[in-house]
Short mmCIF file of C-alpha atoms in Angstrom, two decimals:
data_model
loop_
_atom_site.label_atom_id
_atom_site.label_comp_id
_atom_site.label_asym_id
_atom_site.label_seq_id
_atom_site.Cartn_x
_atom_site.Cartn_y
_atom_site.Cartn_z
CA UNK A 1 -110.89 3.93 191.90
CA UNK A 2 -114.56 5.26 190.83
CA UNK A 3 -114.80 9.19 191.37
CA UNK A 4 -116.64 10.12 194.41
CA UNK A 5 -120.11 11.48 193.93
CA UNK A 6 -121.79 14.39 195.69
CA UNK A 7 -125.18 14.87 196.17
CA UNK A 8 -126.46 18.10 197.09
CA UNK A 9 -129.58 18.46 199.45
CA UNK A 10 -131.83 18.48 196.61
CA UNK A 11 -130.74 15.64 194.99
CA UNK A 12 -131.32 13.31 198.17
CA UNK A 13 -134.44 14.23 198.56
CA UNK A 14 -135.44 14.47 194.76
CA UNK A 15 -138.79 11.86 194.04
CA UNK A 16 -138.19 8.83 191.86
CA UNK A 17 -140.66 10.16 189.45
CA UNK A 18 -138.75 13.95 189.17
CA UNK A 19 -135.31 11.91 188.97
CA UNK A 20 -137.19 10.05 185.89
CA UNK A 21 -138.37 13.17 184.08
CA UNK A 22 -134.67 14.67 184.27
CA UNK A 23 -133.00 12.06 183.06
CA UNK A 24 -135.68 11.36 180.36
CA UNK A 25 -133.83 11.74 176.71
CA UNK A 26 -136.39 14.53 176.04
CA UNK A 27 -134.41 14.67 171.87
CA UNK A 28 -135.40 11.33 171.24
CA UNK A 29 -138.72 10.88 172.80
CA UNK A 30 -139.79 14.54 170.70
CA UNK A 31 -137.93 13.04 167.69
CA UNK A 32 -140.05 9.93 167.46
CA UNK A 33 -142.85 12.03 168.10
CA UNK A 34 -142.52 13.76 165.25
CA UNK A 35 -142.06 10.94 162.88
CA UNK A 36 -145.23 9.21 164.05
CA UNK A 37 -147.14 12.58 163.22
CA UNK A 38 -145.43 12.99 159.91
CA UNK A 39 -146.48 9.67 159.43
CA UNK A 40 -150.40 9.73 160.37
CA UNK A 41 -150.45 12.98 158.09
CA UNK A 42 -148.81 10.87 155.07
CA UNK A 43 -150.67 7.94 156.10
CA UNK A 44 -153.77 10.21 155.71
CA UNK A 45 -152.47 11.61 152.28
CA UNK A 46 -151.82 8.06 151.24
CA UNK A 47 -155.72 6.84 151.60
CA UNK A 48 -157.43 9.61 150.38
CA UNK A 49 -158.21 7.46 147.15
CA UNK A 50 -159.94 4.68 149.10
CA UNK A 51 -161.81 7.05 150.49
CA UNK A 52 -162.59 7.59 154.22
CA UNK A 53 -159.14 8.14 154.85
CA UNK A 54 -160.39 9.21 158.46
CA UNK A 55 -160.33 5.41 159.11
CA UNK A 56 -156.90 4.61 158.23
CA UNK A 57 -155.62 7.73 160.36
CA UNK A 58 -157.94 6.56 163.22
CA UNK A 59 -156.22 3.29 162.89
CA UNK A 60 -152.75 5.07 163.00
CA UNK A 61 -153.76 6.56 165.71
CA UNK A 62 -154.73 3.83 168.07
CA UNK A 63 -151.82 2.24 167.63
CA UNK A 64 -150.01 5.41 168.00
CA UNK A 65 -151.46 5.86 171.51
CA UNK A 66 -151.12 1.74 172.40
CA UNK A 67 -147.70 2.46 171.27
CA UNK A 68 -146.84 5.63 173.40
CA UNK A 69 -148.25 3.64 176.24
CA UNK A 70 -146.23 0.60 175.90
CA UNK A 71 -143.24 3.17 175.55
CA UNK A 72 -143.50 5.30 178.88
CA UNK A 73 -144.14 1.44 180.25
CA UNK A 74 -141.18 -0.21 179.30
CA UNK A 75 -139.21 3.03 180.44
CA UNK A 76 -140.33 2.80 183.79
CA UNK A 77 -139.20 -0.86 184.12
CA UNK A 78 -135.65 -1.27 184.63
CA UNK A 79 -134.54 -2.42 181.54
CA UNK A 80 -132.04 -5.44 183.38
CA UNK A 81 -135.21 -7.66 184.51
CA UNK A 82 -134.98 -8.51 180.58
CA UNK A 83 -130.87 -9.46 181.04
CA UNK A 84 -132.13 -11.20 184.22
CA UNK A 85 -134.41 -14.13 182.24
CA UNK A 86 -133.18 -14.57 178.74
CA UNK A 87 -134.52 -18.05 178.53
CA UNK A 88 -138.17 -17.16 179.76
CA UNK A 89 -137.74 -14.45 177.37
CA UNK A 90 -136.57 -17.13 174.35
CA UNK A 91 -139.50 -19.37 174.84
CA UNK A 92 -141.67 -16.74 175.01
CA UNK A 93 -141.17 -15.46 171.72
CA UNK A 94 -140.53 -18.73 169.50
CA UNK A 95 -143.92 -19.84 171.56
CA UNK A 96 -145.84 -17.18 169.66
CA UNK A 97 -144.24 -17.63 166.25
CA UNK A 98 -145.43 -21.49 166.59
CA UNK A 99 -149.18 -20.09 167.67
CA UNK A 100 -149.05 -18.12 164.91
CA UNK A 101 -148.54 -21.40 162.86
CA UNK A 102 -150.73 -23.00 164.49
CA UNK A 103 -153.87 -20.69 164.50
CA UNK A 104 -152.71 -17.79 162.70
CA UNK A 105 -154.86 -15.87 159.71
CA UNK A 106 -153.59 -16.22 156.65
CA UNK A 107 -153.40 -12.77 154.23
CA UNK A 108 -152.01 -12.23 151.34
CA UNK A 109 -150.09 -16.02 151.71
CA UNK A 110 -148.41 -15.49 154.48
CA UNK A 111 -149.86 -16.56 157.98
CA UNK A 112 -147.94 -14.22 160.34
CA UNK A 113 -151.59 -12.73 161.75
CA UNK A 114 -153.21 -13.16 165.47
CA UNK A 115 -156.88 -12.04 166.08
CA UNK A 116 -157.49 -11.40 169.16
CA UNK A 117 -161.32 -10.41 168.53
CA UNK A 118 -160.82 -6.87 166.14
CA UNK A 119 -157.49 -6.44 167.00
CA UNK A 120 -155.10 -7.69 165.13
CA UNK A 121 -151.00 -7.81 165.55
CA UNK A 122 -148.06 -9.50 163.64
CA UNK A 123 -145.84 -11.68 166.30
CA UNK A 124 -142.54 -11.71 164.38
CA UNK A 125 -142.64 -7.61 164.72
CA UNK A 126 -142.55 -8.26 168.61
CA UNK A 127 -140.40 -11.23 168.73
CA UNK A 128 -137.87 -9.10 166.90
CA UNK A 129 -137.53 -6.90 169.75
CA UNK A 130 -137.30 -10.04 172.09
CA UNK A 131 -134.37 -11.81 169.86
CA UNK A 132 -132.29 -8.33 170.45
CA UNK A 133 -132.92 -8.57 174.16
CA UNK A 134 -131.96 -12.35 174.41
CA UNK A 135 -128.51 -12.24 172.10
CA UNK A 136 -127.49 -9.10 174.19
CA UNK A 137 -128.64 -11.07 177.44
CA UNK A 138 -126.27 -13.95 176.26
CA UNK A 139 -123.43 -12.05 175.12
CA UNK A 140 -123.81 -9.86 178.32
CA UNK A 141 -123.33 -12.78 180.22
CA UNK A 142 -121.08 -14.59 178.48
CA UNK A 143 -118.93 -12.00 177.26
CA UNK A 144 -115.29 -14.05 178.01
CA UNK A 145 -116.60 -16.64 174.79
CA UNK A 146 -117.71 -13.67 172.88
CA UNK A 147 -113.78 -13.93 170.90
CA UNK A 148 -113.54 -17.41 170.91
CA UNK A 149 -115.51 -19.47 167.90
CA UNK A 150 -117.86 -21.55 169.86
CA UNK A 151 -118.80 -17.95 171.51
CA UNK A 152 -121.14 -17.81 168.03
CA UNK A 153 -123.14 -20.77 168.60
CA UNK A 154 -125.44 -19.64 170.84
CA UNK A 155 -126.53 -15.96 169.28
CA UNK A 156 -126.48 -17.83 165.79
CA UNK A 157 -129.10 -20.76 167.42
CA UNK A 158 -131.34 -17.71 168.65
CA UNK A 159 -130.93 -16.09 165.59
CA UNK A 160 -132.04 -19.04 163.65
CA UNK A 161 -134.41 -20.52 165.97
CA UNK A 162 -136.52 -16.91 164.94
CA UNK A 163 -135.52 -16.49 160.90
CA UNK A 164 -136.40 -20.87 160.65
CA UNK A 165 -140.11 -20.06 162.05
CA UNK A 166 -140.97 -16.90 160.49
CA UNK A 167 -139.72 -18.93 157.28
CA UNK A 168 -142.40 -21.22 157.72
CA UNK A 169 -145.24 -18.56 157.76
CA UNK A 170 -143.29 -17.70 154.84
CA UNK A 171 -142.76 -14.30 155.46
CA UNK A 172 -138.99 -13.63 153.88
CA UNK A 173 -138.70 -9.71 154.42
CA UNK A 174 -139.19 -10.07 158.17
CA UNK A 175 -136.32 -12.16 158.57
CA UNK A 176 -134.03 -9.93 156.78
CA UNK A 177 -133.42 -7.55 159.46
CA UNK A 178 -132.01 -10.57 162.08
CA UNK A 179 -128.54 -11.02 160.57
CA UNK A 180 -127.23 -7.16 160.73
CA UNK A 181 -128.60 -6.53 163.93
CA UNK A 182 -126.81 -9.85 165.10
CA UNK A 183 -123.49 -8.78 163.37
CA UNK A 184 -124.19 -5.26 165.06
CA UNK A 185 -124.04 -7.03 168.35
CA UNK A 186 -121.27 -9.43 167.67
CA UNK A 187 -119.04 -6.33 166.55
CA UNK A 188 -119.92 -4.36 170.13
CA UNK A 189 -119.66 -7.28 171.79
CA UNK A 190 -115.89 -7.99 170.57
CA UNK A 191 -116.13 -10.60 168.58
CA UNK A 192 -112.73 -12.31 166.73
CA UNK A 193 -112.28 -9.54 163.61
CA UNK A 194 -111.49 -12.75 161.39
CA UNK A 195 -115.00 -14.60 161.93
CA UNK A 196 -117.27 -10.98 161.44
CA UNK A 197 -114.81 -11.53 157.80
CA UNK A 198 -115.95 -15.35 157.55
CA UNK A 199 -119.50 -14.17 158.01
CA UNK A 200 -119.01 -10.97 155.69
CA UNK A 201 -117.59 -13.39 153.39
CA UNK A 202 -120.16 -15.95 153.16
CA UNK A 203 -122.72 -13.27 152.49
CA UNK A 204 -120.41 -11.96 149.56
CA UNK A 205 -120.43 -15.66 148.17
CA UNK A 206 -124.05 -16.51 148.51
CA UNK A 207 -124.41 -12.98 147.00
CA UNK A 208 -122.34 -12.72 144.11
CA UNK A 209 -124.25 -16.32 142.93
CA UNK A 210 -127.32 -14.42 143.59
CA UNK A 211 -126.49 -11.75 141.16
CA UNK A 212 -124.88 -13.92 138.84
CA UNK A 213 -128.13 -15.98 138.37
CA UNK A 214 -130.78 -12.96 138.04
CA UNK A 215 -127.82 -11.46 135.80
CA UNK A 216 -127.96 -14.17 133.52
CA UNK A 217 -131.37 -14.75 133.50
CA UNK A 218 -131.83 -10.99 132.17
CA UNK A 219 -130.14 -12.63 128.88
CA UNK A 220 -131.38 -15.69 127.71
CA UNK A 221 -130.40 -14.72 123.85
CA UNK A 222 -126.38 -14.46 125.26
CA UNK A 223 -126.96 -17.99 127.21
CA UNK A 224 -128.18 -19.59 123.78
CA UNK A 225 -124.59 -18.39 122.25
CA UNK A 226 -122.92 -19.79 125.02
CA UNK A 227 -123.08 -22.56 126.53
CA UNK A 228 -119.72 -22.19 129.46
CA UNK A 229 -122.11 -19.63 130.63
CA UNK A 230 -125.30 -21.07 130.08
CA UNK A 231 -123.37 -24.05 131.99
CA UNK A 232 -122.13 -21.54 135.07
CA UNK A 233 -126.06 -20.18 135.18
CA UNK A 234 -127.71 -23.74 135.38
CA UNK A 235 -124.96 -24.07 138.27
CA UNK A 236 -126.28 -21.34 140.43
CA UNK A 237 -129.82 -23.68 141.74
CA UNK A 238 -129.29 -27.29 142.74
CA UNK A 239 -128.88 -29.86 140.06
CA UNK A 240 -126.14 -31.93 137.92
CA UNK A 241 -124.12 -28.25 136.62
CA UNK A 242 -124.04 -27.73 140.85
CA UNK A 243 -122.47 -30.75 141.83
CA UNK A 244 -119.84 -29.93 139.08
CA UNK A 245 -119.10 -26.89 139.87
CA UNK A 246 -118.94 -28.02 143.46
CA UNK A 247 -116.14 -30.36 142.50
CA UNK A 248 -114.29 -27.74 140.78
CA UNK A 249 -114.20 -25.61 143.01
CA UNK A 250 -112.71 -28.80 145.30
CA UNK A 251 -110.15 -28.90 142.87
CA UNK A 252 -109.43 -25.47 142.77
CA UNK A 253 -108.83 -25.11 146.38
CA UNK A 254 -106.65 -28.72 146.53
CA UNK A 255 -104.64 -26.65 143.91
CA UNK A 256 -104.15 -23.93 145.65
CA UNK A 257 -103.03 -25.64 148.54
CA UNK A 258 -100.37 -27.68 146.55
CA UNK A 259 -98.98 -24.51 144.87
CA UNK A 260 -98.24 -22.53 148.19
CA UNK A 261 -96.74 -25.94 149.60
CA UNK A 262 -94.21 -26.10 146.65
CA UNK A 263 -93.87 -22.52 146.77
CA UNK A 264 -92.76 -22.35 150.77
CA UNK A 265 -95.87 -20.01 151.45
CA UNK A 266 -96.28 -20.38 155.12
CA UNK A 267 -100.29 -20.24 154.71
CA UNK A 268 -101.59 -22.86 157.12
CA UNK A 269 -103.48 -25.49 155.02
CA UNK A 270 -106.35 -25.55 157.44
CA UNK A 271 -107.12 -21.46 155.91
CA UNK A 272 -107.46 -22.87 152.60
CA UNK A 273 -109.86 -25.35 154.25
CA UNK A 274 -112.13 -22.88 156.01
CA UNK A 275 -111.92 -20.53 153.09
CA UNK A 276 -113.33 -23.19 150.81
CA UNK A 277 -116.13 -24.55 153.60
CA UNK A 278 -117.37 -21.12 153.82
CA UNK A 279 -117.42 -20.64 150.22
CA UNK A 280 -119.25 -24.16 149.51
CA UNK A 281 -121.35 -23.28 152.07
CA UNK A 282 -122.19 -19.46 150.37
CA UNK A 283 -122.78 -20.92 147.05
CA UNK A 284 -125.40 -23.93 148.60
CA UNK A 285 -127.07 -21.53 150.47
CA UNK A 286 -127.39 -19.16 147.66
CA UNK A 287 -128.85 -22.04 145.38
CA UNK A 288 -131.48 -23.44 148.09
CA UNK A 289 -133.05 -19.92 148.55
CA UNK A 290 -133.08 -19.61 144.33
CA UNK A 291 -134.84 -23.21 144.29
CA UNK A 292 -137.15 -21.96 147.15
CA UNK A 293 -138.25 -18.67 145.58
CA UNK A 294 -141.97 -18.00 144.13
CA UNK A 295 -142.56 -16.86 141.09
CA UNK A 296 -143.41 -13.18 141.85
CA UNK A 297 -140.43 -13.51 144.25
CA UNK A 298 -137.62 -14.00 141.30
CA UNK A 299 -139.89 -11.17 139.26
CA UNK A 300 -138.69 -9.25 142.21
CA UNK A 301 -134.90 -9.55 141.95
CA UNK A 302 -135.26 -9.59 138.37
CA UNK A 303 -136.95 -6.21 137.95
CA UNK A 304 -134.26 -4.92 140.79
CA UNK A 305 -131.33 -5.12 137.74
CA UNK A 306 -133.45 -3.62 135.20
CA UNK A 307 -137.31 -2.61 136.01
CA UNK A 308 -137.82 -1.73 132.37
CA UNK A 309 -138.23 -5.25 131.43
CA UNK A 310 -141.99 -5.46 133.51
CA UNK A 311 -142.79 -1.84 133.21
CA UNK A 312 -146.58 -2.98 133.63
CA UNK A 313 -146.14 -5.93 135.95
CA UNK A 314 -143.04 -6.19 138.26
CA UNK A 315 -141.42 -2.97 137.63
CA UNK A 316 -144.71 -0.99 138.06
CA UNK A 317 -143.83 -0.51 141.78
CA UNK A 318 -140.19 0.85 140.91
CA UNK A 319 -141.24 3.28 138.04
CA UNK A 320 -144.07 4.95 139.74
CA UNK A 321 -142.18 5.41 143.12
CA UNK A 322 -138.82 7.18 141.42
CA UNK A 323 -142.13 9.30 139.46
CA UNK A 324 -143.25 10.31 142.16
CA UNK A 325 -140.08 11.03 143.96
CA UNK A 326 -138.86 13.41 140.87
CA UNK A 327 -142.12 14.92 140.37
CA UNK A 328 -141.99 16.36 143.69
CA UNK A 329 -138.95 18.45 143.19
CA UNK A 330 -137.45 20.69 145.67
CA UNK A 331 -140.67 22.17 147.78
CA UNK A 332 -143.53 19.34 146.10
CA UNK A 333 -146.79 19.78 144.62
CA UNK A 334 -148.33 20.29 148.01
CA UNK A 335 -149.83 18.44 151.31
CA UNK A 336 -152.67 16.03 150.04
CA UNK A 337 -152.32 17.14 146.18
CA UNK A 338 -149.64 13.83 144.91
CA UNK A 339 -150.77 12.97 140.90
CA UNK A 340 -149.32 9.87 141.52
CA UNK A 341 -150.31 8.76 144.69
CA UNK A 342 -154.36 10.44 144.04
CA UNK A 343 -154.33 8.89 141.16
CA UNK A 344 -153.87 5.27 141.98
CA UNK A 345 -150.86 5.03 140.03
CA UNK A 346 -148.40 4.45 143.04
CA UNK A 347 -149.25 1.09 144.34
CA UNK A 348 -149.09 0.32 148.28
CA UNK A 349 -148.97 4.10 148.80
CA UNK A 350 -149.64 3.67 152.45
CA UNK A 351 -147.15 1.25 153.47
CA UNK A 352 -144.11 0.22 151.03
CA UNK A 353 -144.21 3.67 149.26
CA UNK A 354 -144.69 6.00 151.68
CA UNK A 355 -142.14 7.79 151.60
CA UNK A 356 -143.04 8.35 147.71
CA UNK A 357 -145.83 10.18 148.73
CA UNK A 358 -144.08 12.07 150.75
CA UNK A 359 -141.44 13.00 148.46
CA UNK A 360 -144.01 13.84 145.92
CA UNK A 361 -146.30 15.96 148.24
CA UNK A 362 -143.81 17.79 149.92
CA UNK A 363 -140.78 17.77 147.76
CA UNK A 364 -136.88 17.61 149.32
CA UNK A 365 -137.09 19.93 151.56
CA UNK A 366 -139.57 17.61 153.89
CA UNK A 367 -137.87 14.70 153.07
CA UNK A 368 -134.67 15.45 153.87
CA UNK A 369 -136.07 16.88 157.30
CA UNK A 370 -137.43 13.56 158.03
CA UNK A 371 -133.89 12.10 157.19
CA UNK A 372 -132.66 14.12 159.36
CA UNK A 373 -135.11 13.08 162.16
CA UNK A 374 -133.70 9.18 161.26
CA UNK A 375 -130.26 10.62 161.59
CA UNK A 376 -130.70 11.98 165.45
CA UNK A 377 -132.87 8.75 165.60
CA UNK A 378 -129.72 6.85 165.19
CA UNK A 379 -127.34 9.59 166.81
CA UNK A 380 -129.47 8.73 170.39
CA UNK A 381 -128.91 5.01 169.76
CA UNK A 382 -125.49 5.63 169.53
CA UNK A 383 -125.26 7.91 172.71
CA UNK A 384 -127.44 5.77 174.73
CA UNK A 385 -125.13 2.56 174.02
CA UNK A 386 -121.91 4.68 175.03
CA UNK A 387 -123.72 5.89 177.98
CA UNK A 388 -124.75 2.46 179.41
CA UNK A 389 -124.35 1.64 182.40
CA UNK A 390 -123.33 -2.18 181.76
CA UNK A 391 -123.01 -4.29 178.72
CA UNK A 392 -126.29 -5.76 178.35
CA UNK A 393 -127.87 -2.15 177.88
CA UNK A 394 -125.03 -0.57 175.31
CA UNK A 395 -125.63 -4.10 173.54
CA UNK A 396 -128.99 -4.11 173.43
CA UNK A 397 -129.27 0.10 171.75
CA UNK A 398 -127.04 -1.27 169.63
CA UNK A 399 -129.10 -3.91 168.36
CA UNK A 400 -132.36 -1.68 168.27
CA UNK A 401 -130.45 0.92 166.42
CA UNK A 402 -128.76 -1.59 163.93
CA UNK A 403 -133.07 -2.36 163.29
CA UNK A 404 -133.89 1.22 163.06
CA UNK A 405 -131.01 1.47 160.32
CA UNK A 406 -131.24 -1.39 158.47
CA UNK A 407 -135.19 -0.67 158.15
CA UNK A 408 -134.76 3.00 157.52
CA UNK A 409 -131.61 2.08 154.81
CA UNK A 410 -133.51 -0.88 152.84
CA UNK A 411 -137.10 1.03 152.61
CA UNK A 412 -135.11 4.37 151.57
CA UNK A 413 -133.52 2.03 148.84
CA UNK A 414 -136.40 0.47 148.09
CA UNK A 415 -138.68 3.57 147.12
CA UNK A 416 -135.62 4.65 144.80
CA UNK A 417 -135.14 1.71 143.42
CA UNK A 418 -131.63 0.57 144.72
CA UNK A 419 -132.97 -2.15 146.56
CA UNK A 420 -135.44 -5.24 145.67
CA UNK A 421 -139.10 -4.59 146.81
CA UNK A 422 -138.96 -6.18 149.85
CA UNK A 423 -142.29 -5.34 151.65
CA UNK A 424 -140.40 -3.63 154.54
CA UNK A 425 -142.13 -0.68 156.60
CA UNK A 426 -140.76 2.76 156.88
CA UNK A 427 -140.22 2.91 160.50
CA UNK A 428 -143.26 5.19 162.53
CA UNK A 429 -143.99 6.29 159.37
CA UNK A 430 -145.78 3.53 157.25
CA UNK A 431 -149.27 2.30 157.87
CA UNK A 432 -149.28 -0.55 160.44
CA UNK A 433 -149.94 -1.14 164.16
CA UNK A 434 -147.92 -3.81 164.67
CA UNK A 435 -144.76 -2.27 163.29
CA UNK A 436 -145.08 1.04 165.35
CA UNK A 437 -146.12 -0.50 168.76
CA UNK A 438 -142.73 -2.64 168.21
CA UNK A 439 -141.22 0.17 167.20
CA UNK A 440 -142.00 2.20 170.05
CA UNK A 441 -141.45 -0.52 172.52
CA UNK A 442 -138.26 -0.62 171.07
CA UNK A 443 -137.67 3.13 171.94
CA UNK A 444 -139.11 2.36 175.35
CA UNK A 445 -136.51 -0.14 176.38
CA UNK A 446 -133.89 2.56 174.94
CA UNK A 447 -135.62 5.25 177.26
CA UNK A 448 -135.08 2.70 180.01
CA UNK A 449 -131.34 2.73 179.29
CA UNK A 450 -130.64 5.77 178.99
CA UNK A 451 -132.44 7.00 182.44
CA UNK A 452 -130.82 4.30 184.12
CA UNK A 453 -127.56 5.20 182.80
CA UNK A 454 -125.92 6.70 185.67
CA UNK A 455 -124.45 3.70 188.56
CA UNK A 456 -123.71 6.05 192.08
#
């Protein structure tokens, strides 16, 4: 039976827009707040070496404002409408990653860009937003499938549909955050324990291949010396050592099922099967990204396992971020007084090494405050998804707060070089509209949530 619920004389004849305003989540609206501030003021810091930084921070600050806008909008809508037309929704957003194909600007060799006279905005930073909305939408709606196998079809084929066209732009980074937000979702959603493991152990596969190849590569003396490994290295990208390997590794698992049948294991023979698909399937998928890598890509991965080896190409970004971060020290040298970032020595200050500057301006002390900002960031996701009041909503704060992570976790990692450059943003914090209107939409549609939480 659902509790009964009284409501005093006030209450009933309490205004729509009064109702809104208390049950506003007043921590994380002032919590974003104050990360798009500390932002503009870094982003400020960050340019004073191009010189009329003013622009930059006017910049900031436009799409601060667009973004607060679009916010308090998508708050005031009730955040089901979105649960109501997933497909609309769908074809919505892979119709703008094909415009952008079609007559997108092209910077830096990747045409992810619309114009729409001065304005420009990156599609795949909204469509992101949209792919949470329809997977949660789907797995809302279909939530009796959600354990069974085929349940995955359908999130996957959104998934991809988004990752296969921002591919095209190319535009690699972008697509990185799809697959833990997805997994996020899956998880809430109850998804079968033993496929999250299939998935977790594909990833582990195509990784560990990964590694092995940049690995290797770092050696080229030790490959001379020996050729079983020189042979295993050659096997990692697509050629006559892959198809060998692939057929050992057929072997191996034939093998394998032959010994537990003579030993009286009772393994089904269908797990050694599956275990071996998802394995081929890892170590393909591993090789065609290595094949389809630039240049300055595999420089990347490269300089991740040892930076030293570029210190003046590659590496540069890595060395002069952890500078930077250990010059600051515990308090820093002061707002708007960085060596490394006034000096030109930290390279894209504003955006990828932001948080560099930061470091390096205003020590640990500000940092960690602005961790801890990320933490309640992520606390509030949390909350609002327990506080839901149906599965599409806890769903979709899941899936913006698996984003919010996974951005915050990889940039963080990035700066001190535990992760490959990846050309992420810093959530509110680094230069660029189009990543902090999304990112503030995607608060909106938590705010929404969370004051539509309560079902009397």
């Amino acid at each position: 039976m659902s509790p009964l619920v009284f409501q005093s004389q006030s209450d009933a004849s309490e205004t729509p827009f009064h109702r809104f305003l208390r049950h506003f989540d007043w921590v994380l609206f002032l919590d974003v707040v104050l990360l798009c501030l500390a932002g503009m003021v870094m982003v400020y810091s960050a340019c004073l070496r191009f010189g009329h930084p003013e622009l930059y921070f006017g910049k900031q600050f436009f799409a601060f404002a667009v973004g607060l806008t679009v916010m308090f909008v998508l708050a005031t809508v009730n955040y089901q409408i979105f649960g109501q037309y997933p497909k609309t929704l769908f074809f919505l957003s892979l119709s703008l990653l094909v415009l952008v194909l079609l007559v997108g600007k092209t910077s830096r060799g990747t045409k992810a860009w619309l114009f729409l006279g001065p304005l420009a905005f990156q599609p795949s930073e909204i469509c992101k937003i949209a792919a949470i909305l329809v997977v949660s939408a789907w797995c809302a709606g279909n939530w009796r499938e959600i354990p069974r196998l085929k349940g995955l079809f359908i999130p996957f084929l959104i998934v991809l549909a988004h990752v296969g066209l921002i591919l095209l732009q190319p535009d690699f980074g972008s697509t990185l955050v799809y697959f833990p937000v997805l997994l996020g979702i899956l998880f809430t959603a109850g998804t079968n324990y033993l496929y999250l493991f299939i998935i977790l152990f594909y990833g582990m596969v195509a990784g560990s291949v990964l590694a092995v190849h940049v690995g290797f590569s770092l050696a080229p003396d030790f490959l001379q010396e020996h050729a079983f490994w020189n042979f295993i290295f050659k096997g990692t990208k697509i050629g006559k050592q892959f198809l060998v390997l692939q057929l050992f590794m057929t072997g191996a698992a034939l093998f394998a099922w032959w010994m537990a049948r003579e030993l009286r294991l009772r393994i089904p023979g269908i797990y050694f099967f599956f275990i071996f698909l998802v394995a081929l399937a890892g170590w393909s998928s591993s090789s065609l990204f290595l094949n389809s890598l630039k240049g300055y890509q595999k420089k990347r991965l490269t300089v991740f396992f040892s930076p030293r080896l570029d210190p003046m190409g590659a590496g540069y970004h890595v060395i002069q971020s952890e500078v930077a971060l250990g010059s600051g020290r515990i308090f820093g040298k002061g707002l708007f007084s960085g060596t490394q970032g006034r000096l030109g020595f930290l390279p894209e200050q504003h955006t990828d090494f932001i948080f560099s500057v930061l470091g390096e301006e205003l020590g640990f002390v500000a940092s960690g405050f602005v961790l801890l900002l990320y933490l309640i960031l992520l606390w509030r996701c949390i909350a609002i998804a327990g506080d839901a009041r149906d599965l599409f909503g806890s769903l979709a704060a899941v899936g913006i707060g698996c984003m919010f992570a996974f951005y915050g976790l990889v940039s963080l990692a990035m700066v001190m070089g535990m992760a490959p450059v990846t050309g992420l943003p810093l959530p509110f914090i680094s230069y660029g509209g189009s990543s902090l209107v999304s990112s503030l939409a995607a608060v909106g549609v938590l705010l929404s949530i969370h004051v539509r939480r309560y079902t009397h």
